[in-house]
Structures are given as structure tokens and as C-alpha cells.
Coordinates of C-alpha atoms in Angstrom, one line a residue:
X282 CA -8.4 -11.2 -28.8
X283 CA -7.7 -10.7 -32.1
X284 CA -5.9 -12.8 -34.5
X285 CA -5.2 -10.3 -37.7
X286 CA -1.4 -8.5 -37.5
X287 CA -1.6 -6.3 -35.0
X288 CA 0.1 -2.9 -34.4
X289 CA 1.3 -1.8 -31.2
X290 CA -1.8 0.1 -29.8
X291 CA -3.7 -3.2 -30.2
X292 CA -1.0 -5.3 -28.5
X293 CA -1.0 -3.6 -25.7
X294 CA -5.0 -2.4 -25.4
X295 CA -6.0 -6.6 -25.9
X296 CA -3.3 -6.6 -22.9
X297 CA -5.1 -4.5 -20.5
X298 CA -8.7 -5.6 -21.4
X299 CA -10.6 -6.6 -18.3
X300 CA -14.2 -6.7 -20.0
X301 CA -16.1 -5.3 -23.3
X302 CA -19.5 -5.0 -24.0
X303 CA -21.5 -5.8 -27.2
X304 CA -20.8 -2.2 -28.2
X305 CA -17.4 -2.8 -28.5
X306 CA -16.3 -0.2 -25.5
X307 CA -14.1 -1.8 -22.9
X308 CA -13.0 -1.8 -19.2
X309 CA -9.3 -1.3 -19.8
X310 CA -6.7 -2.3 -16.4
X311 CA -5.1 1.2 -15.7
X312 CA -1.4 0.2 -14.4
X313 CA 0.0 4.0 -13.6
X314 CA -2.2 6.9 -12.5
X315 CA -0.5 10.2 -12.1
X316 CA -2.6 12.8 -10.2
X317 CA -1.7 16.2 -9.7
X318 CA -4.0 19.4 -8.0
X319 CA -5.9 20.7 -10.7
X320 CA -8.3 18.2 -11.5
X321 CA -8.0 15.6 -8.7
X322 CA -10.0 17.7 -5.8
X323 CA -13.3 16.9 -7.2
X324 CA -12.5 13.2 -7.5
X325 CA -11.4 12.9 -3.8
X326 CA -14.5 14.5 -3.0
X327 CA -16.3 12.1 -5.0
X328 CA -14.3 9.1 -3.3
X329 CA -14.8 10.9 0.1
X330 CA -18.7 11.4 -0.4
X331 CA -19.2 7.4 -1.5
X332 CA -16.8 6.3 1.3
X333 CA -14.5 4.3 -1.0
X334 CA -11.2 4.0 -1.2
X335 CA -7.9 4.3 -3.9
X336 CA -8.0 1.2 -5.1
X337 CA -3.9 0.6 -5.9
X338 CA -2.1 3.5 -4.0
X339 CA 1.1 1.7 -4.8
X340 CA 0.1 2.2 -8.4
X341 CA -0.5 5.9 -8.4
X342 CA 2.1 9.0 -7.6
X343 CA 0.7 12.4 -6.7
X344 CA 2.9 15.4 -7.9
X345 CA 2.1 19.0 -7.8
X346 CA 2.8 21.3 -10.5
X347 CA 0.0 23.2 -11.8
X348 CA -0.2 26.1 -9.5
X349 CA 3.3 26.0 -7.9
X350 CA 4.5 29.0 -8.0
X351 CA 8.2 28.8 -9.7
X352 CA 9.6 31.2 -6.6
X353 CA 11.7 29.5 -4.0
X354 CA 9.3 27.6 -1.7
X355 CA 11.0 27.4 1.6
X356 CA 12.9 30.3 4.1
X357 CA 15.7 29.6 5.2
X358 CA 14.3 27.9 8.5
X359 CA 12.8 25.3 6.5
X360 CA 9.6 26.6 6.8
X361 CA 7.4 26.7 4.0
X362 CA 6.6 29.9 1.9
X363 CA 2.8 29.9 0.8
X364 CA 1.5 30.6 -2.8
X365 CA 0.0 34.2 -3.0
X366 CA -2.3 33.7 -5.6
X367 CA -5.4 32.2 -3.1
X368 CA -7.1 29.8 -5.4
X369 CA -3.5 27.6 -6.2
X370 CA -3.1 27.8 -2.5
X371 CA -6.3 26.1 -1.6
X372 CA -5.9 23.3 -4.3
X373 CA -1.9 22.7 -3.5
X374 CA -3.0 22.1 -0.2
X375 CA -6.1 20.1 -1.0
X376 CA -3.8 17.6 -3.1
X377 CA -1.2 17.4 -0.2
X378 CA -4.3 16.5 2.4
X379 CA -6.1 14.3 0.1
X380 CA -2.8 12.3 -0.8
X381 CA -2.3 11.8 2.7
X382 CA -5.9 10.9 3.8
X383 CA -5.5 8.3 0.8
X384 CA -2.4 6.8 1.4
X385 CA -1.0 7.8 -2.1
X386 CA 2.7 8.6 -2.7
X387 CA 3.3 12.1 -2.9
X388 CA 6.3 14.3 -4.1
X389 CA 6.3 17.9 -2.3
X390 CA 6.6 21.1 -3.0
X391 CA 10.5 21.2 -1.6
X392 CA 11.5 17.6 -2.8
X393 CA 14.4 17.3 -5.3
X394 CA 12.2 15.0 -7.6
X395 CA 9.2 17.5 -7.5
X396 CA 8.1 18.3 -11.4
X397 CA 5.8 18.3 -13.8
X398 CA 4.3 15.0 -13.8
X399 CA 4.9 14.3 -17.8
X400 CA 8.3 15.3 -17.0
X401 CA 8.6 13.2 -13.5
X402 CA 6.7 10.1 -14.2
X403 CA 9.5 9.4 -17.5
X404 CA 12.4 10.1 -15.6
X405 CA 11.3 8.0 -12.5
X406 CA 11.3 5.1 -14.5
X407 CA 6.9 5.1 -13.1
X408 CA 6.1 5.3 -16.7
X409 CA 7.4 1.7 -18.3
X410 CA 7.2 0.7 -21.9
X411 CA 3.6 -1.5 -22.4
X412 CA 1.7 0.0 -19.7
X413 CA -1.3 1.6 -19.4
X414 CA -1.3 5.3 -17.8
X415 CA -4.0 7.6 -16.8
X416 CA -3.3 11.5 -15.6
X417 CA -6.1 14.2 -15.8
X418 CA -4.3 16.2 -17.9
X419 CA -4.0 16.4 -21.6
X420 CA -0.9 16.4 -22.8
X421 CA -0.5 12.7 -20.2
X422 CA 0.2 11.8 -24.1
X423 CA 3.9 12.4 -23.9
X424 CA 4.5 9.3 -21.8
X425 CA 4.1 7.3 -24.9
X426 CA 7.3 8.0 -26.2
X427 CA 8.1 5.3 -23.6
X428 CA 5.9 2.9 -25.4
X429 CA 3.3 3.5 -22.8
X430 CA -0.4 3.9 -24.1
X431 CA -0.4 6.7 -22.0
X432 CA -4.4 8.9 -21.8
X433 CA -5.3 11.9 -20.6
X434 CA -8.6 11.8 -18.6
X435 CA -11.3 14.2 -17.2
X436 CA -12.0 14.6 -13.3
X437 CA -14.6 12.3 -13.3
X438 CA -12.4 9.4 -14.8
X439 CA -10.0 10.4 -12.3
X440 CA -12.4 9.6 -9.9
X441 CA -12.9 6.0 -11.2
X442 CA -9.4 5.4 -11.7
X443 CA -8.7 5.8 -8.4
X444 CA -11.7 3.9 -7.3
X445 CA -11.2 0.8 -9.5
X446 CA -7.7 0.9 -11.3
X447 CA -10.0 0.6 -14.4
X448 CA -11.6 2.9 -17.5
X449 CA -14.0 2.4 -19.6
X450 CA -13.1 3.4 -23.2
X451 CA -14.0 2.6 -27.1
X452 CA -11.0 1.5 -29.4
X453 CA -9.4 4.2 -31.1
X454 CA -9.0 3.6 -34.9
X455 CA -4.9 3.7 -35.3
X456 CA -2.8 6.3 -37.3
X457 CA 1.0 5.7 -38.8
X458 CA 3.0 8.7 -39.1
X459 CA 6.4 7.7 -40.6
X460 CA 8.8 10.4 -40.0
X461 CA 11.5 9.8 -42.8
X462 CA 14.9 11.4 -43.2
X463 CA 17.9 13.7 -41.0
X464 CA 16.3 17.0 -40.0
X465 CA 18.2 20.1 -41.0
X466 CA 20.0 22.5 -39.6
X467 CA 18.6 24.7 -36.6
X468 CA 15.4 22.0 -36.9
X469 CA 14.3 20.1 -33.9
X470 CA 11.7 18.0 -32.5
X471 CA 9.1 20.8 -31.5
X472 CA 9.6 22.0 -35.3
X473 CA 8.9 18.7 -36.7
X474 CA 5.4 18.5 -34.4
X475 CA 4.3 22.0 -35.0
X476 CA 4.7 21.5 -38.7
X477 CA 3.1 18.2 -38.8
X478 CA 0.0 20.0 -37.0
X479 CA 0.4 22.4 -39.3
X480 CA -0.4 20.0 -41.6
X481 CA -3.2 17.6 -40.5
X482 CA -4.7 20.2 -38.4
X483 CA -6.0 20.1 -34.6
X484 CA -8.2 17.5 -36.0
X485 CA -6.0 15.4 -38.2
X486 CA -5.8 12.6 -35.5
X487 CA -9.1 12.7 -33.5
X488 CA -10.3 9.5 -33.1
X489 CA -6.8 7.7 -33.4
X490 CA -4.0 6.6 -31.5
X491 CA -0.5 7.7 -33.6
X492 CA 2.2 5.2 -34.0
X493 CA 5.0 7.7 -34.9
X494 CA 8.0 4.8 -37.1
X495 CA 10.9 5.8 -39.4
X496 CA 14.6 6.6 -39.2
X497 CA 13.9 10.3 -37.7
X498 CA 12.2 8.4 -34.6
X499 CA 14.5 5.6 -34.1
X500 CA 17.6 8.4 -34.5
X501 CA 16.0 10.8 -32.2
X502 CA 17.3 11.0 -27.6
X503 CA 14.2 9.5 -25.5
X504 CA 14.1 14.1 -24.5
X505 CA 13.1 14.3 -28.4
X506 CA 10.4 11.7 -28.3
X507 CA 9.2 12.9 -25.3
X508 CA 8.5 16.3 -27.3
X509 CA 6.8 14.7 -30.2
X510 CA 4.4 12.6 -28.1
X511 CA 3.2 15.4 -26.1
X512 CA 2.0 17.4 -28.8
X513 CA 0.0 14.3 -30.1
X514 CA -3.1 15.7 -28.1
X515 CA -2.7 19.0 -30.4
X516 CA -3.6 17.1 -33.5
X517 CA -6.3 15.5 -31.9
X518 CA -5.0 12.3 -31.1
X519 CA -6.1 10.2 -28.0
X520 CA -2.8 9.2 -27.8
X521 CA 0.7 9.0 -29.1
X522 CA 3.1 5.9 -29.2
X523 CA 6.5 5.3 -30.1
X524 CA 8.1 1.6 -30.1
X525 CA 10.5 0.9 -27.1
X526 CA 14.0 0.1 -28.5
X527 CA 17.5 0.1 -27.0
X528 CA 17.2 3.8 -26.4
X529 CA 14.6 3.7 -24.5
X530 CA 15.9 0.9 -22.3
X531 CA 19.0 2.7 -21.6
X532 CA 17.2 6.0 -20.8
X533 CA 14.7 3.8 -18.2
X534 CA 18.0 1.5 -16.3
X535 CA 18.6 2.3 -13.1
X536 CA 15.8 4.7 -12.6
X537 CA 14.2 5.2 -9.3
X538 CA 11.3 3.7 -10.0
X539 CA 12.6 1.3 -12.8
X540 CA 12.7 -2.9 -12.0
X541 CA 16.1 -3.9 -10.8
X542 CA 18.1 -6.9 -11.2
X543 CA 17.0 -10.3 -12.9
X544 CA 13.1 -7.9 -13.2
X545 CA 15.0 -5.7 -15.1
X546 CA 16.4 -8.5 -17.6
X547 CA 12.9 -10.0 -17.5
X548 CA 11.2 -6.6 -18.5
X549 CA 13.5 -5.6 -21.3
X550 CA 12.9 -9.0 -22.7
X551 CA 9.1 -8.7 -22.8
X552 CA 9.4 -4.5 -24.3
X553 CA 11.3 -6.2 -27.3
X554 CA 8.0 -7.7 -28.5
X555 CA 6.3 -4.8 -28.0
X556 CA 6.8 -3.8 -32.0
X557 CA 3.4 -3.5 -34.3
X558 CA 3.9 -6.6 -36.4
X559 CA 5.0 -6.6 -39.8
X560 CA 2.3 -6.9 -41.5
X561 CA -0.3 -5.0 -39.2
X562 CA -2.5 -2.3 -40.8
X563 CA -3.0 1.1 -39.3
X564 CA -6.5 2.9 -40.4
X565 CA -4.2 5.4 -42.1
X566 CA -0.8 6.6 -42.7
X567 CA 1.2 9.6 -43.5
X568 CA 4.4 10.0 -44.1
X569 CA 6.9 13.0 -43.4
X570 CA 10.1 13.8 -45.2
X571 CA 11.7 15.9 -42.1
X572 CA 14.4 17.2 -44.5
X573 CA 11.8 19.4 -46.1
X574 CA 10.7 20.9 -42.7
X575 CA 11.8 24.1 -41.9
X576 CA 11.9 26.2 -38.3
X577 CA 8.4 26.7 -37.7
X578 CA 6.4 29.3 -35.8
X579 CA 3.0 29.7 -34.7
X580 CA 1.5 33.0 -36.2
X581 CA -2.2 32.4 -34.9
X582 CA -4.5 31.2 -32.0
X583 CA -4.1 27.4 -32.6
X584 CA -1.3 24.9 -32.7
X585 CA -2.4 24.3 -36.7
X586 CA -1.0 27.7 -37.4
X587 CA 1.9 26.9 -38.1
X588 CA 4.1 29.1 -40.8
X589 CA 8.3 28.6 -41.4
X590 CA 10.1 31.0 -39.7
X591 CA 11.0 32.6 -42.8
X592 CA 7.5 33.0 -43.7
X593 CA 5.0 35.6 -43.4
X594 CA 1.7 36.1 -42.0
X595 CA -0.8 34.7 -44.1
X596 CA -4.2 36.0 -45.7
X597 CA -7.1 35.0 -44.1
X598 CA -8.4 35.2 -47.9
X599 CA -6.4 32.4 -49.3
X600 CA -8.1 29.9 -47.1
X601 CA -10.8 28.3 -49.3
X602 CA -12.7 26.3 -46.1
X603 CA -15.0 29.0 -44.7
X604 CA -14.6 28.3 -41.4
X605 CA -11.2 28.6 -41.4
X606 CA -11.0 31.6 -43.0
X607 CA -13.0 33.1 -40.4
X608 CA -11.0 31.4 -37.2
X609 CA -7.7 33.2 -39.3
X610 CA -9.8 36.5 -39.2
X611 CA -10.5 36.1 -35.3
X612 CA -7.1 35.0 -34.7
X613 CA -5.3 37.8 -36.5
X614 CA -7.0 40.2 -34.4
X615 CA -6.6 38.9 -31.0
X616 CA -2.8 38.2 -32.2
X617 CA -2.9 42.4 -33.5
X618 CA -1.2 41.1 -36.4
X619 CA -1.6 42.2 -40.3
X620 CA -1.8 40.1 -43.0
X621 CA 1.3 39.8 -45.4
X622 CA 3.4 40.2 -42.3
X623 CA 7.2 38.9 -42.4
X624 CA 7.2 37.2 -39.4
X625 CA 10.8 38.1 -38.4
X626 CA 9.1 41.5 -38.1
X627 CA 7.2 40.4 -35.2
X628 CA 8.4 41.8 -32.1
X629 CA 8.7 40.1 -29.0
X630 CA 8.7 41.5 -24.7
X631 CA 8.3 37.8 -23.3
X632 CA 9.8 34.5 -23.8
X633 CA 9.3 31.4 -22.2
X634 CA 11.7 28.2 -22.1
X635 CA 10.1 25.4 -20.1
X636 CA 6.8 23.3 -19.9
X637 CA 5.9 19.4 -20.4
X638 CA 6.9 20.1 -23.8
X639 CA 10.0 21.8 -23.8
X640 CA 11.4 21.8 -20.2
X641 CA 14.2 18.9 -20.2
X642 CA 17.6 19.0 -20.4
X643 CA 18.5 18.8 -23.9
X644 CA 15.7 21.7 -24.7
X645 CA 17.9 23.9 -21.7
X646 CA 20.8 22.8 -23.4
X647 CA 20.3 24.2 -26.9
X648 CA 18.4 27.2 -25.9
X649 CA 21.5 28.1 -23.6
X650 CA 24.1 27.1 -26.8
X651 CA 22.2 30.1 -28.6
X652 CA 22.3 32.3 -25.6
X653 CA 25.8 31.7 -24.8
X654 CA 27.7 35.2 -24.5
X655 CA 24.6 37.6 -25.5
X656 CA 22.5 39.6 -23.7
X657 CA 18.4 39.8 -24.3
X658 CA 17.3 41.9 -26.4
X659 CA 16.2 45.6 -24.7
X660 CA 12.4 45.3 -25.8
X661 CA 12.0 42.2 -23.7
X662 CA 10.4 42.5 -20.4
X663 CA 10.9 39.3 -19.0
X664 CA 12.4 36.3 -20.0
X665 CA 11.7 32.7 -18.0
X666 CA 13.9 29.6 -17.8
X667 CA 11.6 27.3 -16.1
X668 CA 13.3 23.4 -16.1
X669 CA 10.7 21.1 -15.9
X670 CA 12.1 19.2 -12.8
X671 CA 14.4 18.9 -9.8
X672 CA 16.2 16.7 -11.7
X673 CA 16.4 18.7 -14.5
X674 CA 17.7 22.0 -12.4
X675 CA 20.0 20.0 -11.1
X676 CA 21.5 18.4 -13.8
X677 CA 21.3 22.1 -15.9
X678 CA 23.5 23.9 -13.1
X679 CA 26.0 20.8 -12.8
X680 CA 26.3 21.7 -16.5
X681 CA 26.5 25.8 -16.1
X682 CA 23.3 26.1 -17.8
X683 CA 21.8 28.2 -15.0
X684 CA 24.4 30.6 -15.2
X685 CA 24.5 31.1 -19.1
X686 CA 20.4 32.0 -18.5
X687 CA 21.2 34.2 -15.7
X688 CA 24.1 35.9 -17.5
X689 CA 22.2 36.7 -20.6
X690 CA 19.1 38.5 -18.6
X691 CA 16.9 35.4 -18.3
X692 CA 15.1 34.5 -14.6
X693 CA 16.1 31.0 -13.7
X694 CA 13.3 29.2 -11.3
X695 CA 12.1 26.5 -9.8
X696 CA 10.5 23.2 -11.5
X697 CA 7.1 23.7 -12.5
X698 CA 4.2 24.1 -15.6
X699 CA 5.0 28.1 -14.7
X700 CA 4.1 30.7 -17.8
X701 CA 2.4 27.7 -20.1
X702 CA -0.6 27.6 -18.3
X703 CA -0.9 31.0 -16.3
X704 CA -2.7 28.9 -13.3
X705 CA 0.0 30.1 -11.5
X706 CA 1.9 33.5 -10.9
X707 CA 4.0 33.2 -13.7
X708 CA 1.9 35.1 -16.3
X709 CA 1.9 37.0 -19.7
X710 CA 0.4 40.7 -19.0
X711 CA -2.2 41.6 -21.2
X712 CA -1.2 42.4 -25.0
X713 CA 2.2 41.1 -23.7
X714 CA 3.6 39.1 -26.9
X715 CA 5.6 35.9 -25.7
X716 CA 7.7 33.5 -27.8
X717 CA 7.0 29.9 -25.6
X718 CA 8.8 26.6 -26.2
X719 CA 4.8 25.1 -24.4
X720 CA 2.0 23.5 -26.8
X721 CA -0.7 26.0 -26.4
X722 CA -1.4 29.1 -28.5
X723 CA -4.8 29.5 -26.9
X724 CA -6.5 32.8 -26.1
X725 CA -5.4 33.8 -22.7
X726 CA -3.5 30.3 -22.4
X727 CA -0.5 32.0 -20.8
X728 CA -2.7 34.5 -19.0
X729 CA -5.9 37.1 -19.8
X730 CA -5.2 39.0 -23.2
X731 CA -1.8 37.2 -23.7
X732 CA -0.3 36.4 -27.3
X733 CA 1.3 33.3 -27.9
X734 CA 4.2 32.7 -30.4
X735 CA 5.1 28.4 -30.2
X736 CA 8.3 27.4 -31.0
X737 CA 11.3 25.5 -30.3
X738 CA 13.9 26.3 -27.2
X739 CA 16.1 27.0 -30.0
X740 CA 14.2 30.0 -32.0
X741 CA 13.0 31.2 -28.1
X742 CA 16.1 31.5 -27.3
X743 CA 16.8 33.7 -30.7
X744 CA 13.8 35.7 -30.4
X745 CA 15.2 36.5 -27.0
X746 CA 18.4 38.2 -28.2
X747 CA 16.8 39.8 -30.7
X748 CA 13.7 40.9 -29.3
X749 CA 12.1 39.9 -32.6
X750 CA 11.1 36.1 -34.2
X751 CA 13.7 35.4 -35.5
X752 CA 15.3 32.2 -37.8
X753 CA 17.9 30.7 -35.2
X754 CA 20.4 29.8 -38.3
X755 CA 21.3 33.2 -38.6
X756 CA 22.7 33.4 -34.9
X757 CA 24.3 30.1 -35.5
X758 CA 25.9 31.1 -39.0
X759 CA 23.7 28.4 -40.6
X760 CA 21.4 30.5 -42.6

């Protein structure tokens, strides 16, 4: 244990230690495992082939959302309507058998708390402020906004998670980023991530856990934190926390899967103390005036290039590393786009509003404020609304949202990671140009050959009624 200040990665990793070795790497108690179909097959196999068993069933929650398609999933009988694509089929149903065979909760297809899991396991109340959670996927960092130390994990960890409730991991070296100041008009949370990638790079964090502190955190909804920790892993990070205040507490009461009565008083009284002391040192710090950022874009093939909207394209000849001038080079030509470039120039035929990023309600909500009374744009080929639960669709057609989408030309579907991934059917053509509220820019990330435009529900929402990337303050009359 140690007995410097600490900050509030270390509280809660000296929490969960079970054993460390001379090297310093240590068997860390896992207390939530979410496991979806993608990369949990493998690991049942492995559990299968060694004849174990989960170790805490009641600990883990199996959600599918990779593959599902985003189509309505049942006939009218009730009767379930399979995924065409033939590879999602085979691993939904793997995930549904194994969960069964294993004795592990599972959410269906048709169930009205079926989701994403980043977007599920918050608004269950399974992800609680101090714990420890493990899901094979990478962006399992949003959960920290709960003040969860939340890890994404490979298929063979999955496999010892289940196994032993346990991983085995080295410290991570800890990172402050102070986010200082009221963000301007048409500026969100998704803009204040992509342009603090922008400015650290996809590298900036590796090695660290971020602590994100500062009046733009402790103003921002629990849906806003929930954006900023998810893009964590984009810098590099291993994970992403944020301290649990009375925010968070009133965003987690009365959740489903939330402590109750006098366990509910008991909790909220140990998350006070989970603050990084006043004194405690972080490895290293950066602060950010959000005042000063603008409505960002991504112009390239990584979540680091980032430009404002009102930007242009930039030289690959004004980057002094090498390297990156060479990635810039590569990127600008898979993107088909020329240097110099305003980037309001850049037309758009597919947009995207959803993902583990972007697919809450307060993300619907200010995409459909934009959309509200227009019509896409003509050059726009498809446009996806994609919430990121049940509970989300629900509470976005209680509001009208659904309609607003539907009226202004967009598809409105059911819950799932849909057009981020392209796992599923939901896909960009190729050379199809998309403006996406997800967190990858990857080649072919939204489907062979597709281009990838990041940005905020918001400026999707403008790109869609222009048909162009566009600065969202000139639809509001804020520009």
C-alpha cells in the first residue's frame, strides 16, 4: 500500500490488488465484466476446452451489439428475424448459447434494455463508481466517467476474467488533464475530445491512466462525461477517470442495477472519498482552456487529425516529424482530399448519429434541435439515427425525437454499434464519404473503402442539411 498522496487511479487499483510480484505487475480483483459476441467466442472455447467454469456469473452481464443488425428483430408473431450477413449470425448466436451454457445474465436481441454495452452497463447502474471493470472492447474506457477504473481487454484476458474474476496488469503511470473554462457556442463534449487528441496525439496518453479535473468536468451531464471517457483509448490511454460527485450519484439512484435502500446511503458515502487527494502527484499534467476550442473535425485517417471546422485541409509539408508527414500523405489520399482544402467544401452522401460515443440522449437531442424543420440535404444518400439503447429509443420517442429524424429524411433504428464499426449491415459503400458522431477514422472502419469525417451530433446533424461539413453556428445563428 502506499503511503505518499495518492490520486484516484491509485486509490482504487491498491483497492483491488489481490497479489504483485517483484516486478511490480499485479493480480488486480475484476468486480464487473461485460462481455459481448465479438471477442468472447474464443474465450468460451478456451473455458470449454479446460473444463472450467465463470468464476462470478452474478458479476458479469452479456449484451450483444456488435453485429446486431439495427433492422427490427422480431415478426409480428414474435418470432425472431435472423441476421443476413452469415458471420454476425454465427457469433450472435454463439454468445446467446455460451451465456446460457455458463449461467451468465444475458440481455437479448428483443429486450427493451438491449444496447451497446458502454451505453448499457452506465445506465443499469452495473457500472458503480470505484470498481473495477473489464469488457473486450476498447473504448470499455467510457465507464470511467462513473469513476470506475474501467479496461478494455483482449480475448485471451476475457478468457481469464471469466475464469478467475482477476487480471494481471503493470501500473499505469497517471496523467491530469484539467479542462478549465465554459465551452462556446455550438462546442460540445466530442469537440473538446477530438481537439484534445488533436493535440497530444493517439499517443499522448499511452502508458497512463487520465484523471480528467476542472470546472468544464465538474459542470458537464454524466451523457458528456460519458463522451469524454470513451475517447480516452484514442489518445492512448489505458483508461480514463473522472471523480464521482453529486452528479454522478443522482444519474446512478434508482437504477436497475444500482444498491437500494440503507446500501444505497452506505455506497454514496464510501464514492465521496473516492477524490485524488490534495496533494497527490500525477506523472504529468496538461491543462485545457475549452473557451479556446473551437468545432472540430477530423480531416484525415486518425482521431489526431483534428482541424476547426472553419479550417482547411492542411499540407502534409508543414509537418516537420517525418513520419507524420508521410501518414498525412497516405491519409490525404485514401480520404481523396487536396491539400489547402476549406473544409466546409467537403461534401458529404452519409452521416451517422449513434455509437458508444455519441448515441445517448442528450447527443439525439441536439442533433435533432439542428434538424428540427429541414430536410437533408439532396447529395446525401443515407442518413442513420442509431440510439445507443432501448432505453435510449425510448426515451427519444417519448420526447418526439424519432419523428424530427424521420421527418427530416434520416432512418431511425434499433439500438446497436450499427455504421461505427461496419461488423454489421449498416455500412459506408466504398468511396462513400460519411460525417459520424463514432471515435474511429480508421481505413475501412465504417466499411471497405469508406471515408470517415468525426464529429459531434451537432455538426452531423449540419453536414446533413447541407450535404457539406459544415460549422453548426451558422444554422443556429451563432456564427
Amino acid at each position: 500500500m502506499r503511503t505518499h498522496p495518492r490520486t484516484l487511479y491509485e486509490k482504487i487499483w491498491d483497492a483491488h490488488v489481490v497479489d504483485r510480484r517483484d516486478d511490480g505487475t499485479c493480480l488486480l480483483y475484476i468486480d464487473r465484466h461485460l462481455v459481448h459476441e465479438v471477442s468472447s467466442p474464443q474465450a468460451f472455447d478456451g473455458l470449454r476446452a479446460a473444463g472450467r467454469r465463470v468464476r462470478r456469473p452474478d458479476l458479469t452481464l452479456a449484451v450483444p451489439d456488435h453485429n446486431l443488425p439495427t433492422t427490427p428483430r422480431r415478426r409480428a408473431d414474435g418470432s425472431r428475424i435472423p441476421a443476413t450477413d452469415p458471420d454476425s449470425a454465427i457469433q450472435l448466436a454463439a454468445l446467446e448459447r455460451n451465456a446460457a451454457e455458463f449461467g451468465i445474465p444475458y440481455i437479448d436481441d428483443a429486450s427493451a434494455r438491449q444496447g451497446i454495452v458502454h451505453v448499457v452497463g452506465p445506465e443499469l447502474g452495473f457500472t458503480l463508481p470505484g470498481t473495477t471493470l473489464a469488457c473486450g472492447d476498447s473504448h470499455t474506457t467510457a465507464h470511467g466517467a462513473l469513476g470506475a477504473l474501467a479496461i478494455g481487454i483482449g480475448t485471451s484476458e476475457v478468457e481469464h476474467v471469466l475464469a478467475t474474476q482477476t487480471l494481471l496488469l503493470k501500473p499505469s503511470r497517471t496523467m491530469e488533464i484539467r479542462l478549465e473554462g465554459a465551452p462556446g457556442i455550438g462546442v460540445c463534449a466530442k469537440d473538446i475530445a477530438l481537439h484534445l487528441i488533436g493535440r497530444i496525439g493517439i499517443a499522448g496518453a499511452t502508458g497512463h491512466v487520465i484523471e480528467y479535473t476542472g470546472s468544464t468536468i465538474r459542470a458537464m451531464s454524466i451523457e458528456a462525461r460519458l463522451t469524454i471517457a470513451n475517447m480516452s483509448i484514442e489518445a492512448g490511454a489505458r483508461a480514463g477517470l473522472i471523480a464521482p460527485d453529486a452528479s454522478t450519484f443522482a444519474y446512478l439512484q434508482g437504477r436497475p442495477m444500482a444498491p437500494k435502500g440503507t446500501d444505497w446511503d452506505a455506497a454514496v458515502a464510501r464514492w465521496r472519498a473516492l477524490t485524488s487527494d490534495p496533494d497527490a502527484r500525477y506523472d504529468r499534467s496538461i491543462t485545457v482552456d475549452v473557451a479556446q476550442v473551437p468545432p472540430s473535425v477530423t480531416w484525415g485517417t486518425s482521431p489526431q487529425d483534428v482541424v476547426p471546422v472553419t479550417g482547411g485541409v492542411p499540407d502534409p509539408a508543414a509537418f516537420e516529424d517525418p513520419a507524420r508527414r508521410a501518414l498525412a500523405e497516405q491519409a490525404l489520399a485514401y480520404m481523396g482530399l487536396e491539400p489547402g482544402t476549406p473544409i466546409a467544401d467537403i461534401a458529404i452522401d452519409h452521416i451517422f448519429i449513434g455509437s458508444c460515443t455519441n448515441g445517448r440522449i442528450e447527443d439525439l437531442r441536439a442533433a435533432a434541435e439542428v434538424l428540427r424543420g429541414r430536410r437533408i440535404a439532396a447529395g446525401i444518400r443515407r442518413a442513420m439515427a442509431v440510439p445507443g439503447s432501448g432505453q435510449v429509443k425510448r426515451q427519444a420517442e417519448a420526447e418526439g425525437l424519432d419523428r424530427i429524424f424521420r421527418d427530416a429524411g434520416f432512418e431511425w433504428r434499433e439500438p446497436g454499434c450499427s455504421m461505427c464499426v461496419g461488423l454489421n449491415e449498416d455500412r459506408v459503400p466504398p468511396g462513400g464519404r460519411c460525417a459520424s458522431t463514432s471515435n474511429r477514422n480508421f481505413p475501412g472502419r465504417q466499411g471497405p473503402g469508406s471515408r470517415t469525417h468525426l464529429l459531434s451530433p451537432a455538426m452531423a446533424a449540419a453536414a446533413a442539411v447541407t450535404g457539406h461539413l459544415t460549422d453548426v453556428r451558422e444554422l443556429t445563428g451563432n456564427a
